[in-house]
Amino acid sequence: MSPSSPSPGTVLALFSCKGGVGTTFLTTQLASLLALRWQLRVLLVDGVQSFGDAALMLSQHEPRASLEDLLRHPERFDPALLESALLWPLPGLGVLAAHDDPLQMRTLPPEGLRIFLETARKRFDCILFDCGRMADPAMMPLLNGADRLLPVLQTTLPMIRDGRRLLSALIAQGIEPARLVPVLNRVTPQSSPQPKTMEQALGARIVHRIPEDTALVTACIHGGQALWTLAPFHPLCQNLITLARTLIPAPEPRSAAPRGLLQRWWKKQWRWNPQHS
Ligand SMILES: Nc1ncnc2c1ncn2[C@@H]1O[C@H](COP(=O)(O)OP(=O)(O)OP(=O)(O)O)[C@@H](O)[C@H]1O
Ligand SMILES: [Mg+2]
């Protein structure tokens, strides 16, 4: 843990209410933001059982091991084993990749997940899980142990039905509604149904809305770049910062916004464009 946060690390579980909503993009960018701007020690775990791609969005290196590999013998799991399995795409950001062969996957032992969280909380300020499409009861120990659960949604009609079912199922499992932080991704002024209608239909307040910008997101993903370095003043990045502030009990960042011609240009763009004011 960093010297500024002696308390145990915060566990955040992000999951999709439907495939392709942007959970992996948001998880990787939130993790990068916390490591770069807040200079926290961050662990990102790809918990997607088949073809998880969180590590691929951040690093070109071959993954060393997955969560499933580490928890095959929970009694042997220790901090050294965890450290040895991680990729480090950024200073302060360790990534545990998904298993590369879904057909060889075994169910995660519930006791293993509990031990994993206990160890990770002592060594990292923040632990983010990309849980993908949440439909696996084996992940319940994670959801029970997480500080915040972030269901990711988009403004589409089928999402209302799936989102509602998932949120109700989680609450029925004993998850306190206060721990649920729904995030609406890819919001545009033309979004239909409108976010307010989504809230009414879902029966949940959606405070966090992430705007859509295909060109910027593609540039981040293809270039393996963090939003915070590429476009720190873009509303997409600013909304992620607001989200991070509500999730992490951390002091204000020690690092200043990245400086440079590109950043100054972005800042002017978003200040002068009346559409975004
Ligand atoms: N705010 C956004 N604006 C524009 N495009 C976005 C945004 N968020 C995500 N995307 C795009 O949506 C696509 C899906 O993103 P991502 O892989 O993160 O979704 P996912 O929910 O993890 O999908 P999967 O169900 O396959 O795990 C990507 O091509 C990404 O570029
Ligand atoms: Mg994904």
PDB file of C-alpha atoms and ligand atoms in Angstrom:
ATOM      1  CA  MET A   1       0.000   0.000   0.000  1.00  0.00           C
ATOM      2  CA  SER A   2       1.112   3.560  -0.522  1.00  0.00           C
ATOM      3  CA  PRO A   3       2.181   5.464   2.610  1.00  0.00           C
ATOM      4  CA  SER A   4      -0.851   7.771   2.292  1.00  0.00           C
ATOM      5  CA  SER A   5      -3.422   5.005   2.747  1.00  0.00           C
ATOM      6  CA  PRO A   6      -2.676   2.690   5.635  1.00  0.00           C
ATOM      7  CA  SER A   7      -6.195   1.212   5.537  1.00  0.00           C
ATOM      8  CA  PRO A   8      -6.967  -2.008   3.647  1.00  0.00           C
ATOM      9  CA  GLY A   9      -7.442  -1.665  -0.108  1.00  0.00           C
ATOM     10  CA  THR A  10     -10.852  -0.882  -1.582  1.00  0.00           C
ATOM     11  CA  VAL A  11     -12.370  -3.645  -3.714  1.00  0.00           C
ATOM     12  CA  LEU A  12     -14.456  -2.599  -6.736  1.00  0.00           C
ATOM     13  CA  ALA A  13     -16.296  -5.118  -8.910  1.00  0.00           C
ATOM     14  CA  LEU A  14     -17.399  -3.904 -12.351  1.00  0.00           C
ATOM     15  CA  PHE A  15     -19.748  -6.056 -14.360  1.00  0.00           C
ATOM     16  CA  SER A  16     -21.876  -5.888 -17.492  1.00  0.00           C
ATOM     17  CA  CYS A  17     -25.631  -6.013 -17.544  1.00  0.00           C
ATOM     18  CA  LYS A  18     -25.242  -7.114 -21.182  1.00  0.00           C
ATOM     19  CA  GLY A  19     -22.238  -8.026 -23.333  1.00  0.00           C
ATOM     20  CA  GLY A  20     -20.257  -5.251 -25.035  1.00  0.00           C
ATOM     21  CA  VAL A  21     -21.412  -2.375 -22.802  1.00  0.00           C
ATOM     22  CA  GLY A  22     -17.841  -1.169 -22.147  1.00  0.00           C
ATOM     23  CA  THR A  23     -17.052  -2.807 -18.788  1.00  0.00           C
ATOM     24  CA  THR A  24     -13.499  -3.761 -19.729  1.00  0.00           C
ATOM     25  CA  PHE A  25     -12.763  -0.324 -21.174  1.00  0.00           C
ATOM     26  CA  LEU A  26     -14.081   1.419 -18.043  1.00  0.00           C
ATOM     27  CA  THR A  27     -12.273  -0.980 -15.671  1.00  0.00           C
ATOM     28  CA  THR A  28      -8.923  -0.567 -17.418  1.00  0.00           C
ATOM     29  CA  GLN A  29      -9.276   3.223 -17.624  1.00  0.00           C
ATOM     30  CA  LEU A  30     -10.392   3.593 -14.014  1.00  0.00           C
ATOM     31  CA  ALA A  31      -7.425   1.456 -12.916  1.00  0.00           C
ATOM     32  CA  SER A  32      -4.987   3.531 -15.019  1.00  0.00           C
ATOM     33  CA  LEU A  33      -6.464   6.752 -13.671  1.00  0.00           C
ATOM     34  CA  LEU A  34      -6.068   5.661 -10.044  1.00  0.00           C
ATOM     35  CA  ALA A  35      -2.476   4.578 -10.658  1.00  0.00           C
ATOM     36  CA  LEU A  36      -1.433   7.644 -12.686  1.00  0.00           C
ATOM     37  CA  ARG A  37      -3.403  10.538 -11.194  1.00  0.00           C
ATOM     38  CA  TRP A  38      -3.818   9.363  -7.611  1.00  0.00           C
ATOM     39  CA  GLN A  39      -0.527   7.433  -7.655  1.00  0.00           C
ATOM     40  CA  LEU A  40      -2.163   4.573  -5.816  1.00  0.00           C
ATOM     41  CA  ARG A  41      -0.994   0.991  -5.925  1.00  0.00           C
ATOM     42  CA  VAL A  42      -3.699  -0.648  -8.025  1.00  0.00           C
ATOM     43  CA  LEU A  43      -4.471  -4.267  -8.872  1.00  0.00           C
ATOM     44  CA  LEU A  44      -6.705  -5.070 -11.845  1.00  0.00           C
ATOM     45  CA  VAL A  45      -8.037  -8.627 -11.966  1.00  0.00           C
ATOM     46  CA  ASP A  46      -9.604 -10.007 -15.114  1.00  0.00           C
ATOM     47  CA  GLY A  47     -12.349 -12.192 -13.696  1.00  0.00           C
ATOM     48  CA  VAL A  48     -13.959 -12.922 -17.070  1.00  0.00           C
ATOM     49  CA  GLN A  49     -14.158 -16.676 -17.381  1.00  0.00           C
ATOM     50  CA  SER A  50     -13.889 -16.918 -21.149  1.00  0.00           C
ATOM     51  CA  PHE A  51     -11.691 -14.755 -23.353  1.00  0.00           C
ATOM     52  CA  GLY A  52     -11.146 -11.922 -20.897  1.00  0.00           C
ATOM     53  CA  ASP A  53      -9.291  -9.088 -22.601  1.00  0.00           C
ATOM     54  CA  ALA A  54      -8.460  -6.593 -19.845  1.00  0.00           C
ATOM     55  CA  ALA A  55      -4.721  -7.374 -19.935  1.00  0.00           C
ATOM     56  CA  LEU A  56      -4.718  -7.089 -23.727  1.00  0.00           C
ATOM     57  CA  MET A  57      -6.184  -3.560 -23.518  1.00  0.00           C
ATOM     58  CA  LEU A  58      -3.227  -2.482 -21.369  1.00  0.00           C
ATOM     59  CA  SER A  59      -0.218  -4.604 -22.228  1.00  0.00           C
ATOM     60  CA  GLN A  60       1.345  -6.441 -25.133  1.00  0.00           C
ATOM     61  CA  HIS A  61       3.175  -8.867 -22.873  1.00  0.00           C
ATOM     62  CA  GLU A  62       2.154 -12.480 -22.488  1.00  0.00           C
ATOM     63  CA  PRO A  63       0.197 -13.034 -19.268  1.00  0.00           C
ATOM     64  CA  ARG A  64       2.053 -15.103 -16.708  1.00  0.00           C
ATOM     65  CA  ALA A  65      -0.865 -16.669 -14.831  1.00  0.00           C
ATOM     66  CA  SER A  66      -4.552 -16.133 -14.164  1.00  0.00           C
ATOM     67  CA  LEU A  67      -6.726 -15.915 -11.056  1.00  0.00           C
ATOM     68  CA  GLU A  68      -7.770 -19.500 -11.714  1.00  0.00           C
ATOM     69  CA  ASP A  69      -4.097 -20.635 -11.825  1.00  0.00           C
ATOM     70  CA  LEU A  70      -3.338 -18.870  -8.539  1.00  0.00           C
ATOM     71  CA  LEU A  71      -6.332 -20.336  -6.749  1.00  0.00           C
ATOM     72  CA  ARG A  72      -5.954 -23.899  -7.995  1.00  0.00           C
ATOM     73  CA  HIS A  73      -4.361 -24.720  -4.629  1.00  0.00           C
ATOM     74  CA  PRO A  74      -5.684 -21.977  -2.318  1.00  0.00           C
ATOM     75  CA  GLU A  75      -3.550 -23.239   0.570  1.00  0.00           C
ATOM     76  CA  ARG A  76      -0.406 -22.384  -1.438  1.00  0.00           C
ATOM     77  CA  PHE A  77      -1.515 -18.869  -2.376  1.00  0.00           C
ATOM     78  CA  ASP A  78       0.613 -16.093  -0.882  1.00  0.00           C
ATOM     79  CA  PRO A  79       1.705 -12.492  -1.708  1.00  0.00           C
ATOM     80  CA  ALA A  80       4.863 -13.660  -3.512  1.00  0.00           C
ATOM     81  CA  LEU A  81       2.817 -15.880  -5.823  1.00  0.00           C
ATOM     82  CA  LEU A  82       0.470 -12.979  -6.558  1.00  0.00           C
ATOM     83  CA  GLU A  83       3.356 -10.598  -7.386  1.00  0.00           C
ATOM     84  CA  SER A  84       4.979 -13.191  -9.651  1.00  0.00           C
ATOM     85  CA  ALA A  85       1.806 -13.512 -11.734  1.00  0.00           C
ATOM     86  CA  LEU A  86       1.287  -9.819 -12.494  1.00  0.00           C
ATOM     87  CA  LEU A  87       1.944  -7.736 -15.594  1.00  0.00           C
ATOM     88  CA  TRP A  88       2.882  -4.103 -14.873  1.00  0.00           C
ATOM     89  CA  PRO A  89       1.701  -1.968 -17.842  1.00  0.00           C
ATOM     90  CA  LEU A  90       2.085   1.237 -15.770  1.00  0.00           C
ATOM     91  CA  PRO A  91       4.025   2.071 -12.631  1.00  0.00           C
ATOM     92  CA  GLY A  92       1.737   1.165  -9.741  1.00  0.00           C
ATOM     93  CA  LEU A  93      -0.717  -0.846 -11.862  1.00  0.00           C
ATOM     94  CA  GLY A  94      -0.497  -4.632 -11.619  1.00  0.00           C
ATOM     95  CA  VAL A  95      -2.714  -6.733 -13.889  1.00  0.00           C
ATOM     96  CA  LEU A  96      -3.778 -10.328 -13.382  1.00  0.00           C
ATOM     97  CA  ALA A  97      -4.902 -11.611 -16.781  1.00  0.00           C
ATOM     98  CA  ALA A  98      -7.745 -14.002 -17.568  1.00  0.00           C
ATOM     99  CA  HIS A  99      -7.144 -17.678 -18.219  1.00  0.00           C
ATOM    100  CA  ASP A 100      -6.221 -18.126 -21.889  1.00  0.00           C
ATOM    101  CA  ASP A 101      -8.060 -21.410 -22.397  1.00  0.00           C
ATOM    102  CA  PRO A 102     -11.706 -21.227 -21.295  1.00  0.00           C
ATOM    103  CA  LEU A 103     -12.133 -24.961 -21.857  1.00  0.00           C
ATOM    104  CA  GLN A 104      -9.532 -25.696 -19.190  1.00  0.00           C
ATOM    105  CA  MET A 105     -11.137 -23.414 -16.626  1.00  0.00           C
ATOM    106  CA  ARG A 106     -12.258 -24.723 -13.256  1.00  0.00           C
ATOM    107  CA  THR A 107     -14.708 -23.110 -10.887  1.00  0.00           C
ATOM    108  CA  LEU A 108     -13.010 -20.770  -8.453  1.00  0.00           C
ATOM    109  CA  PRO A 109     -13.120 -22.158  -4.929  1.00  0.00           C
ATOM    110  CA  PRO A 110     -15.090 -19.717  -2.708  1.00  0.00           C
ATOM    111  CA  GLU A 111     -12.502 -20.048   0.057  1.00  0.00           C
ATOM    112  CA  GLY A 112      -9.776 -19.204  -2.504  1.00  0.00           C
ATOM    113  CA  LEU A 113     -11.497 -15.955  -3.503  1.00  0.00           C
ATOM    114  CA  ARG A 114     -11.783 -14.945   0.142  1.00  0.00           C
ATOM    115  CA  ILE A 115      -8.053 -15.597   0.754  1.00  0.00           C
ATOM    116  CA  PHE A 116      -7.200 -13.761  -2.464  1.00  0.00           C
ATOM    117  CA  LEU A 117      -9.129 -10.648  -1.408  1.00  0.00           C
ATOM    118  CA  GLU A 118      -7.623 -10.691   2.068  1.00  0.00           C
ATOM    119  CA  THR A 119      -4.073 -10.805   0.652  1.00  0.00           C
ATOM    120  CA  ALA A 120      -4.714  -8.285  -2.124  1.00  0.00           C
ATOM    121  CA  ARG A 121      -6.291  -5.771   0.280  1.00  0.00           C
ATOM    122  CA  LYS A 122      -3.080  -5.724   2.339  1.00  0.00           C
ATOM    123  CA  ARG A 123      -0.812  -5.049  -0.638  1.00  0.00           C
ATOM    124  CA  PHE A 124      -2.871  -2.741  -2.858  1.00  0.00           C
ATOM    125  CA  ASP A 125      -4.766   0.501  -2.274  1.00  0.00           C
ATOM    126  CA  CYS A 126      -7.419  -0.483  -4.759  1.00  0.00           C
ATOM    127  CA  ILE A 127      -8.415  -3.788  -6.362  1.00  0.00           C
ATOM    128  CA  LEU A 128     -10.633  -3.653  -9.459  1.00  0.00           C
ATOM    129  CA  PHE A 129     -12.312  -6.747 -10.864  1.00  0.00           C
ATOM    130  CA  ASP A 130     -13.591  -6.930 -14.429  1.00  0.00           C
ATOM    131  CA  CYS A 131     -16.327  -9.528 -13.879  1.00  0.00           C
ATOM    132  CA  GLY A 132     -17.743  -9.335 -17.420  1.00  0.00           C
ATOM    133  CA  ARG A 133     -21.302 -10.589 -17.887  1.00  0.00           C
ATOM    134  CA  MET A 134     -22.208 -11.482 -14.328  1.00  0.00           C
ATOM    135  CA  ALA A 135     -23.983 -14.778 -14.345  1.00  0.00           C
ATOM    136  CA  ASP A 136     -21.707 -16.969 -12.277  1.00  0.00           C
ATOM    137  CA  PRO A 137     -22.696 -17.891  -8.712  1.00  0.00           C
ATOM    138  CA  ALA A 138     -18.993 -18.734  -8.111  1.00  0.00           C
ATOM    139  CA  MET A 139     -18.352 -14.986  -8.052  1.00  0.00           C
ATOM    140  CA  MET A 140     -20.698 -14.386  -5.098  1.00  0.00           C
ATOM    141  CA  PRO A 141     -17.847 -14.373  -2.531  1.00  0.00           C
ATOM    142  CA  LEU A 142     -16.300 -11.539  -4.541  1.00  0.00           C
ATOM    143  CA  LEU A 143     -19.551  -9.591  -4.685  1.00  0.00           C
ATOM    144  CA  ASN A 144     -20.119 -10.137  -0.979  1.00  0.00           C
ATOM    145  CA  GLY A 145     -16.599  -8.949  -0.178  1.00  0.00           C
ATOM    146  CA  ALA A 146     -16.457  -5.974  -2.551  1.00  0.00           C
ATOM    147  CA  ASP A 147     -16.852  -2.444  -1.191  1.00  0.00           C
ATOM    148  CA  ARG A 148     -18.705  -1.257  -4.288  1.00  0.00           C
ATOM    149  CA  LEU A 149     -20.390  -3.103  -7.153  1.00  0.00           C
ATOM    150  CA  LEU A 150     -20.587  -1.209 -10.436  1.00  0.00           C
ATOM    151  CA  PRO A 151     -23.112  -2.591 -12.917  1.00  0.00           C
ATOM    152  CA  VAL A 152     -22.368  -1.054 -16.321  1.00  0.00           C
ATOM    153  CA  LEU A 153     -25.344  -0.249 -18.548  1.00  0.00           C
ATOM    154  CA  GLN A 154     -26.140   1.471 -21.793  1.00  0.00           C
ATOM    155  CA  THR A 155     -29.229   3.382 -22.786  1.00  0.00           C
ATOM    156  CA  THR A 156     -31.012   0.670 -24.749  1.00  0.00           C
ATOM    157  CA  LEU A 157     -34.387  -0.944 -24.187  1.00  0.00           C
ATOM    158  CA  PRO A 158     -33.112  -4.547 -23.738  1.00  0.00           C
ATOM    159  CA  MET A 159     -30.701  -3.185 -21.134  1.00  0.00           C
ATOM    160  CA  ILE A 160     -33.604  -2.071 -18.955  1.00  0.00           C
ATOM    161  CA  ARG A 161     -34.923  -5.610 -18.722  1.00  0.00           C
ATOM    162  CA  ASP A 162     -31.506  -7.208 -18.117  1.00  0.00           C
ATOM    163  CA  GLY A 163     -30.367  -4.469 -15.768  1.00  0.00           C
ATOM    164  CA  ARG A 164     -33.529  -4.717 -13.699  1.00  0.00           C
ATOM    165  CA  ARG A 165     -33.267  -8.495 -13.451  1.00  0.00           C
ATOM    166  CA  LEU A 166     -29.617  -8.370 -12.445  1.00  0.00           C
ATOM    167  CA  LEU A 167     -30.060  -5.636  -9.841  1.00  0.00           C
ATOM    168  CA  SER A 168     -33.071  -7.427  -8.310  1.00  0.00           C
ATOM    169  CA  ALA A 169     -31.162 -10.740  -8.255  1.00  0.00           C
ATOM    170  CA  LEU A 170     -28.218  -9.127  -6.456  1.00  0.00           C
ATOM    171  CA  ILE A 171     -30.466  -7.466  -3.885  1.00  0.00           C
ATOM    172  CA  ALA A 172     -32.264 -10.796  -3.377  1.00  0.00           C
ATOM    173  CA  GLN A 173     -28.834 -12.335  -2.652  1.00  0.00           C
ATOM    174  CA  GLY A 174     -28.345  -9.900   0.191  1.00  0.00           C
ATOM    175  CA  ILE A 175     -26.308  -7.187  -1.567  1.00  0.00           C
ATOM    176  CA  GLU A 176     -27.161  -3.857   0.078  1.00  0.00           C
ATOM    177  CA  PRO A 177     -28.496  -1.347  -2.515  1.00  0.00           C
ATOM    178  CA  ALA A 178     -26.105   1.268  -1.072  1.00  0.00           C
ATOM    179  CA  ARG A 179     -23.146  -0.753  -2.369  1.00  0.00           C
ATOM    180  CA  LEU A 180     -24.490  -0.690  -5.933  1.00  0.00           C
ATOM    181  CA  VAL A 181     -23.178   2.156  -8.112  1.00  0.00           C
ATOM    182  CA  PRO A 182     -24.747   1.848 -11.587  1.00  0.00           C
ATOM    183  CA  VAL A 183     -22.716   3.448 -14.375  1.00  0.00           C
ATOM    184  CA  LEU A 184     -24.372   4.448 -17.631  1.00  0.00           C
ATOM    185  CA  ASN A 185     -21.871   4.260 -20.493  1.00  0.00           C
ATOM    186  CA  ARG A 186     -21.918   5.714 -24.015  1.00  0.00           C
ATOM    187  CA  VAL A 187     -24.404   8.474 -23.224  1.00  0.00           C
ATOM    188  CA  THR A 188     -25.128  10.949 -26.033  1.00  0.00           C
ATOM    189  CA  PRO A 189     -27.584  13.870 -26.175  1.00  0.00           C
ATOM    190  CA  GLN A 190     -29.683  11.666 -28.503  1.00  0.00           C
ATOM    191  CA  SER A 191     -29.587   8.611 -26.204  1.00  0.00           C
ATOM    192  CA  SER A 192     -32.833   6.727 -26.217  1.00  0.00           C
ATOM    193  CA  PRO A 193     -34.349   5.959 -23.790  1.00  0.00           C
ATOM    194  CA  GLN A 194     -33.143   9.034 -21.944  1.00  0.00           C
ATOM    195  CA  PRO A 195     -31.128   8.406 -18.749  1.00  0.00           C
ATOM    196  CA  LYS A 196     -34.036   9.666 -16.597  1.00  0.00           C
ATOM    197  CA  THR A 197     -36.383   7.110 -18.167  1.00  0.00           C
ATOM    198  CA  MET A 198     -33.747   4.414 -17.581  1.00  0.00           C
ATOM    199  CA  GLU A 199     -33.607   5.334 -13.902  1.00  0.00           C
ATOM    200  CA  GLN A 200     -37.381   5.132 -13.504  1.00  0.00           C
ATOM    201  CA  ALA A 201     -37.563   1.789 -15.301  1.00  0.00           C
ATOM    202  CA  LEU A 202     -34.611   0.329 -13.396  1.00  0.00           C
ATOM    203  CA  GLY A 203     -35.747   1.621 -10.045  1.00  0.00           C
ATOM    204  CA  ALA A 204     -32.196   2.797  -9.336  1.00  0.00           C
ATOM    205  CA  ARG A 205     -30.558   6.195  -9.377  1.00  0.00           C
ATOM    206  CA  ILE A 206     -27.782   6.515 -11.968  1.00  0.00           C
ATOM    207  CA  VAL A 207     -25.419   9.242 -10.859  1.00  0.00           C
ATOM    208  CA  HIS A 208     -22.547   8.371 -13.165  1.00  0.00           C
ATOM    209  CA  ARG A 209     -22.877   8.880 -16.880  1.00  0.00           C
ATOM    210  CA  ILE A 210     -19.952   8.338 -19.217  1.00  0.00           C
ATOM    211  CA  PRO A 211     -20.245  10.059 -22.601  1.00  0.00           C
ATOM    212  CA  GLU A 212     -19.687   8.311 -25.898  1.00  0.00           C
ATOM    213  CA  ASP A 213     -16.666   9.173 -28.032  1.00  0.00           C
ATOM    214  CA  THR A 214     -15.802   6.400 -30.433  1.00  0.00           C
ATOM    215  CA  ALA A 215     -12.703   8.065 -31.894  1.00  0.00           C
ATOM    216  CA  LEU A 216     -11.137   8.738 -28.504  1.00  0.00           C
ATOM    217  CA  VAL A 217     -11.979   5.294 -27.091  1.00  0.00           C
ATOM    218  CA  THR A 218     -10.592   3.603 -30.201  1.00  0.00           C
ATOM    219  CA  ALA A 219      -7.401   5.669 -29.917  1.00  0.00           C
ATOM    220  CA  CYS A 220      -7.025   4.580 -26.276  1.00  0.00           C
ATOM    221  CA  ILE A 221      -7.636   0.903 -26.984  1.00  0.00           C
ATOM    222  CA  HIS A 222      -5.557   0.632 -30.158  1.00  0.00           C
ATOM    223  CA  GLY A 223      -2.689   2.641 -28.742  1.00  0.00           C
ATOM    224  CA  GLY A 224      -2.856   0.925 -25.325  1.00  0.00           C
ATOM    225  CA  GLN A 225      -3.096   4.463 -23.892  1.00  0.00           C
ATOM    226  CA  ALA A 226      -4.617   5.794 -20.702  1.00  0.00           C
ATOM    227  CA  LEU A 227      -7.338   8.437 -21.115  1.00  0.00           C
ATOM    228  CA  TRP A 228      -5.585  10.399 -18.388  1.00  0.00           C
ATOM    229  CA  THR A 229      -2.487  10.779 -20.576  1.00  0.00           C
ATOM    230  CA  LEU A 230      -4.281  11.142 -23.893  1.00  0.00           C
ATOM    231  CA  ALA A 231      -7.148  13.514 -23.056  1.00  0.00           C
ATOM    232  CA  PRO A 232      -7.259  14.496 -19.360  1.00  0.00           C
ATOM    233  CA  PHE A 233      -9.759  17.349 -19.902  1.00  0.00           C
ATOM    234  CA  HIS A 234     -12.160  15.434 -22.119  1.00  0.00           C
ATOM    235  CA  PRO A 235     -15.584  14.937 -20.449  1.00  0.00           C
ATOM    236  CA  LEU A 236     -15.075  11.170 -20.656  1.00  0.00           C
ATOM    237  CA  CYS A 237     -11.966  11.438 -18.495  1.00  0.00           C
ATOM    238  CA  GLN A 238     -13.467  14.101 -16.219  1.00  0.00           C
ATOM    239  CA  ASN A 239     -16.557  11.943 -15.573  1.00  0.00           C
ATOM    240  CA  LEU A 240     -14.310   8.995 -14.710  1.00  0.00           C
ATOM    241  CA  ILE A 241     -12.438  11.231 -12.258  1.00  0.00           C
ATOM    242  CA  THR A 242     -15.749  12.167 -10.608  1.00  0.00           C
ATOM    243  CA  LEU A 243     -16.636   8.483 -10.401  1.00  0.00           C
ATOM    244  CA  ALA A 244     -13.233   7.623  -8.906  1.00  0.00           C
ATOM    245  CA  ARG A 245     -13.639  10.354  -6.273  1.00  0.00           C
ATOM    246  CA  THR A 246     -16.862   8.810  -5.037  1.00  0.00           C
ATOM    247  CA  LEU A 247     -15.340   5.322  -4.877  1.00  0.00           C
ATOM    248  CA  ILE A 248     -11.927   5.792  -3.322  1.00  0.00           C
ATOM    249  CA  PRO A 249     -11.364   7.433   0.022  1.00  0.00           C
ATOM    250  CA  ALA A 250      -8.077   8.872  -1.215  1.00  0.00           C
ATOM    251  CA  PRO A 251      -6.425  12.254  -0.748  1.00  0.00           C
ATOM    252  CA  GLU A 252      -6.414  14.653  -3.686  1.00  0.00           C
ATOM    253  CA  PRO A 253      -3.861  13.600  -6.294  1.00  0.00           C
ATOM    254  CA  ARG A 254      -0.218  14.409  -5.871  1.00  0.00           C
ATOM    255  CA  SER A 255       0.409  14.368  -9.615  1.00  0.00           C
ATOM    256  CA  ALA A 256      -0.531  17.348 -11.771  1.00  0.00           C
ATOM    257  CA  ALA A 257      -2.385  16.857 -15.055  1.00  0.00           C
ATOM    258  CA  PRO A 258      -0.010  15.856 -17.812  1.00  0.00           C
ATOM    259  CA  ARG A 259       1.292  18.905 -19.643  1.00  0.00           C
ATOM    260  CA  GLY A 260       2.105  19.283 -23.311  1.00  0.00           C
ATOM    261  CA  LEU A 261       0.824  20.617 -26.566  1.00  0.00           C
ATOM    262  CA  LEU A 262      -1.822  17.915 -27.008  1.00  0.00           C
ATOM    263  CA  GLN A 263      -3.195  18.352 -23.488  1.00  0.00           C
ATOM    264  CA  ARG A 264      -3.357  22.149 -23.841  1.00  0.00           C
ATOM    265  CA  TRP A 265      -5.197  21.728 -27.132  1.00  0.00           C
ATOM    266  CA  TRP A 266      -7.742  19.354 -25.518  1.00  0.00           C
ATOM    267  CA  LYS A 267      -8.317  21.768 -22.678  1.00  0.00           C
ATOM    268  CA  LYS A 268      -9.110  24.606 -25.105  1.00  0.00           C
ATOM    269  CA  GLN A 269     -11.303  22.347 -27.228  1.00  0.00           C
ATOM    270  CA  TRP A 270     -13.561  21.437 -24.347  1.00  0.00           C
ATOM    271  CA  ARG A 271     -13.623  24.885 -22.778  1.00  0.00           C
ATOM    272  CA  TRP A 272     -14.609  26.664 -25.987  1.00  0.00           C
ATOM    273  CA  ASN A 273     -16.978  24.178 -27.467  1.00  0.00           C
ATOM    274  CA  PRO A 274     -20.455  25.353 -26.348  1.00  0.00           C
ATOM    275  CA  GLN A 275     -21.781  21.823 -26.855  1.00  0.00           C
ATOM    276  CA  HIS A 276     -19.740  20.656 -23.881  1.00  0.00           C
ATOM    277  CA  SER A 277     -20.029  23.623 -21.578  1.00  0.00           C
TER     278      SER A 277
HETATM  279  N1  LIG B   1     -17.720   5.582 -23.789  1.00  0.00           N
HETATM  280  C1  LIG B   1     -17.505   4.936 -24.950  1.00  0.00           C
HETATM  281  N2  LIG B   1     -17.561   5.622 -26.131  1.00  0.00           N
HETATM  282  C2  LIG B   1     -17.352   4.991 -27.294  1.00  0.00           C
HETATM  283  N3  LIG B   1     -17.068   3.668 -27.411  1.00  0.00           N
HETATM  284  C3  LIG B   1     -16.998   2.934 -26.282  1.00  0.00           C
HETATM  285  C4  LIG B   1     -17.203   3.524 -25.000  1.00  0.00           C
HETATM  286  N4  LIG B   1     -17.061   2.546 -24.065  1.00  0.00           N
HETATM  287  C5  LIG B   1     -16.775   1.407 -24.731  1.00  0.00           C
HETATM  288  N5  LIG B   1     -16.747   1.632 -26.060  1.00  0.00           N
HETATM  289  C6  LIG B   1     -16.511   0.628 -27.121  1.00  0.00           C
HETATM  290  O1  LIG B   1     -17.370  -0.465 -26.873  1.00  0.00           O
HETATM  291  C7  LIG B   1     -16.743  -1.684 -27.271  1.00  0.00           C
HETATM  292  C8  LIG B   1     -16.915  -2.710 -26.186  1.00  0.00           C
HETATM  293  O2  LIG B   1     -16.124  -2.307 -25.053  1.00  0.00           O
HETATM  294  P1  LIG B   1     -15.630  -3.372 -23.997  1.00  0.00           P
HETATM  295  O3  LIG B   1     -14.843  -4.453 -24.630  1.00  0.00           O
HETATM  296  O4  LIG B   1     -15.011  -2.614 -22.898  1.00  0.00           O
HETATM  297  O5  LIG B   1     -17.038  -3.957 -23.522  1.00  0.00           O
HETATM  298  P2  LIG B   1     -17.320  -5.174 -22.545  1.00  0.00           P
HETATM  299  O6  LIG B   1     -18.566  -4.842 -21.821  1.00  0.00           O
HETATM  300  O7  LIG B   1     -16.113  -5.458 -21.727  1.00  0.00           O
HETATM  301  O8  LIG B   1     -17.564  -6.345 -23.598  1.00  0.00           O
HETATM  302  P3  LIG B   1     -17.543  -7.939 -23.357  1.00  0.00           P
HETATM  303  O9  LIG B   1     -18.980  -8.295 -23.048  1.00  0.00           O
HETATM  304  O10 LIG B   1     -17.087  -8.507 -24.681  1.00  0.00           O
HETATM  305  O11 LIG B   1     -16.600  -8.238 -22.226  1.00  0.00           O
HETATM  306  C9  LIG B   1     -15.286  -1.367 -27.562  1.00  0.00           C
HETATM  307  O12 LIG B   1     -15.080  -1.450 -28.939  1.00  0.00           O
HETATM  308  C10 LIG B   1     -15.084   0.060 -27.107  1.00  0.00           C
HETATM  309  O13 LIG B   1     -14.311   0.718 -28.049  1.00  0.00           O
HETATM  310 MG    MG B   2     -15.042  -7.245 -21.440  1.00  0.00          MG
END
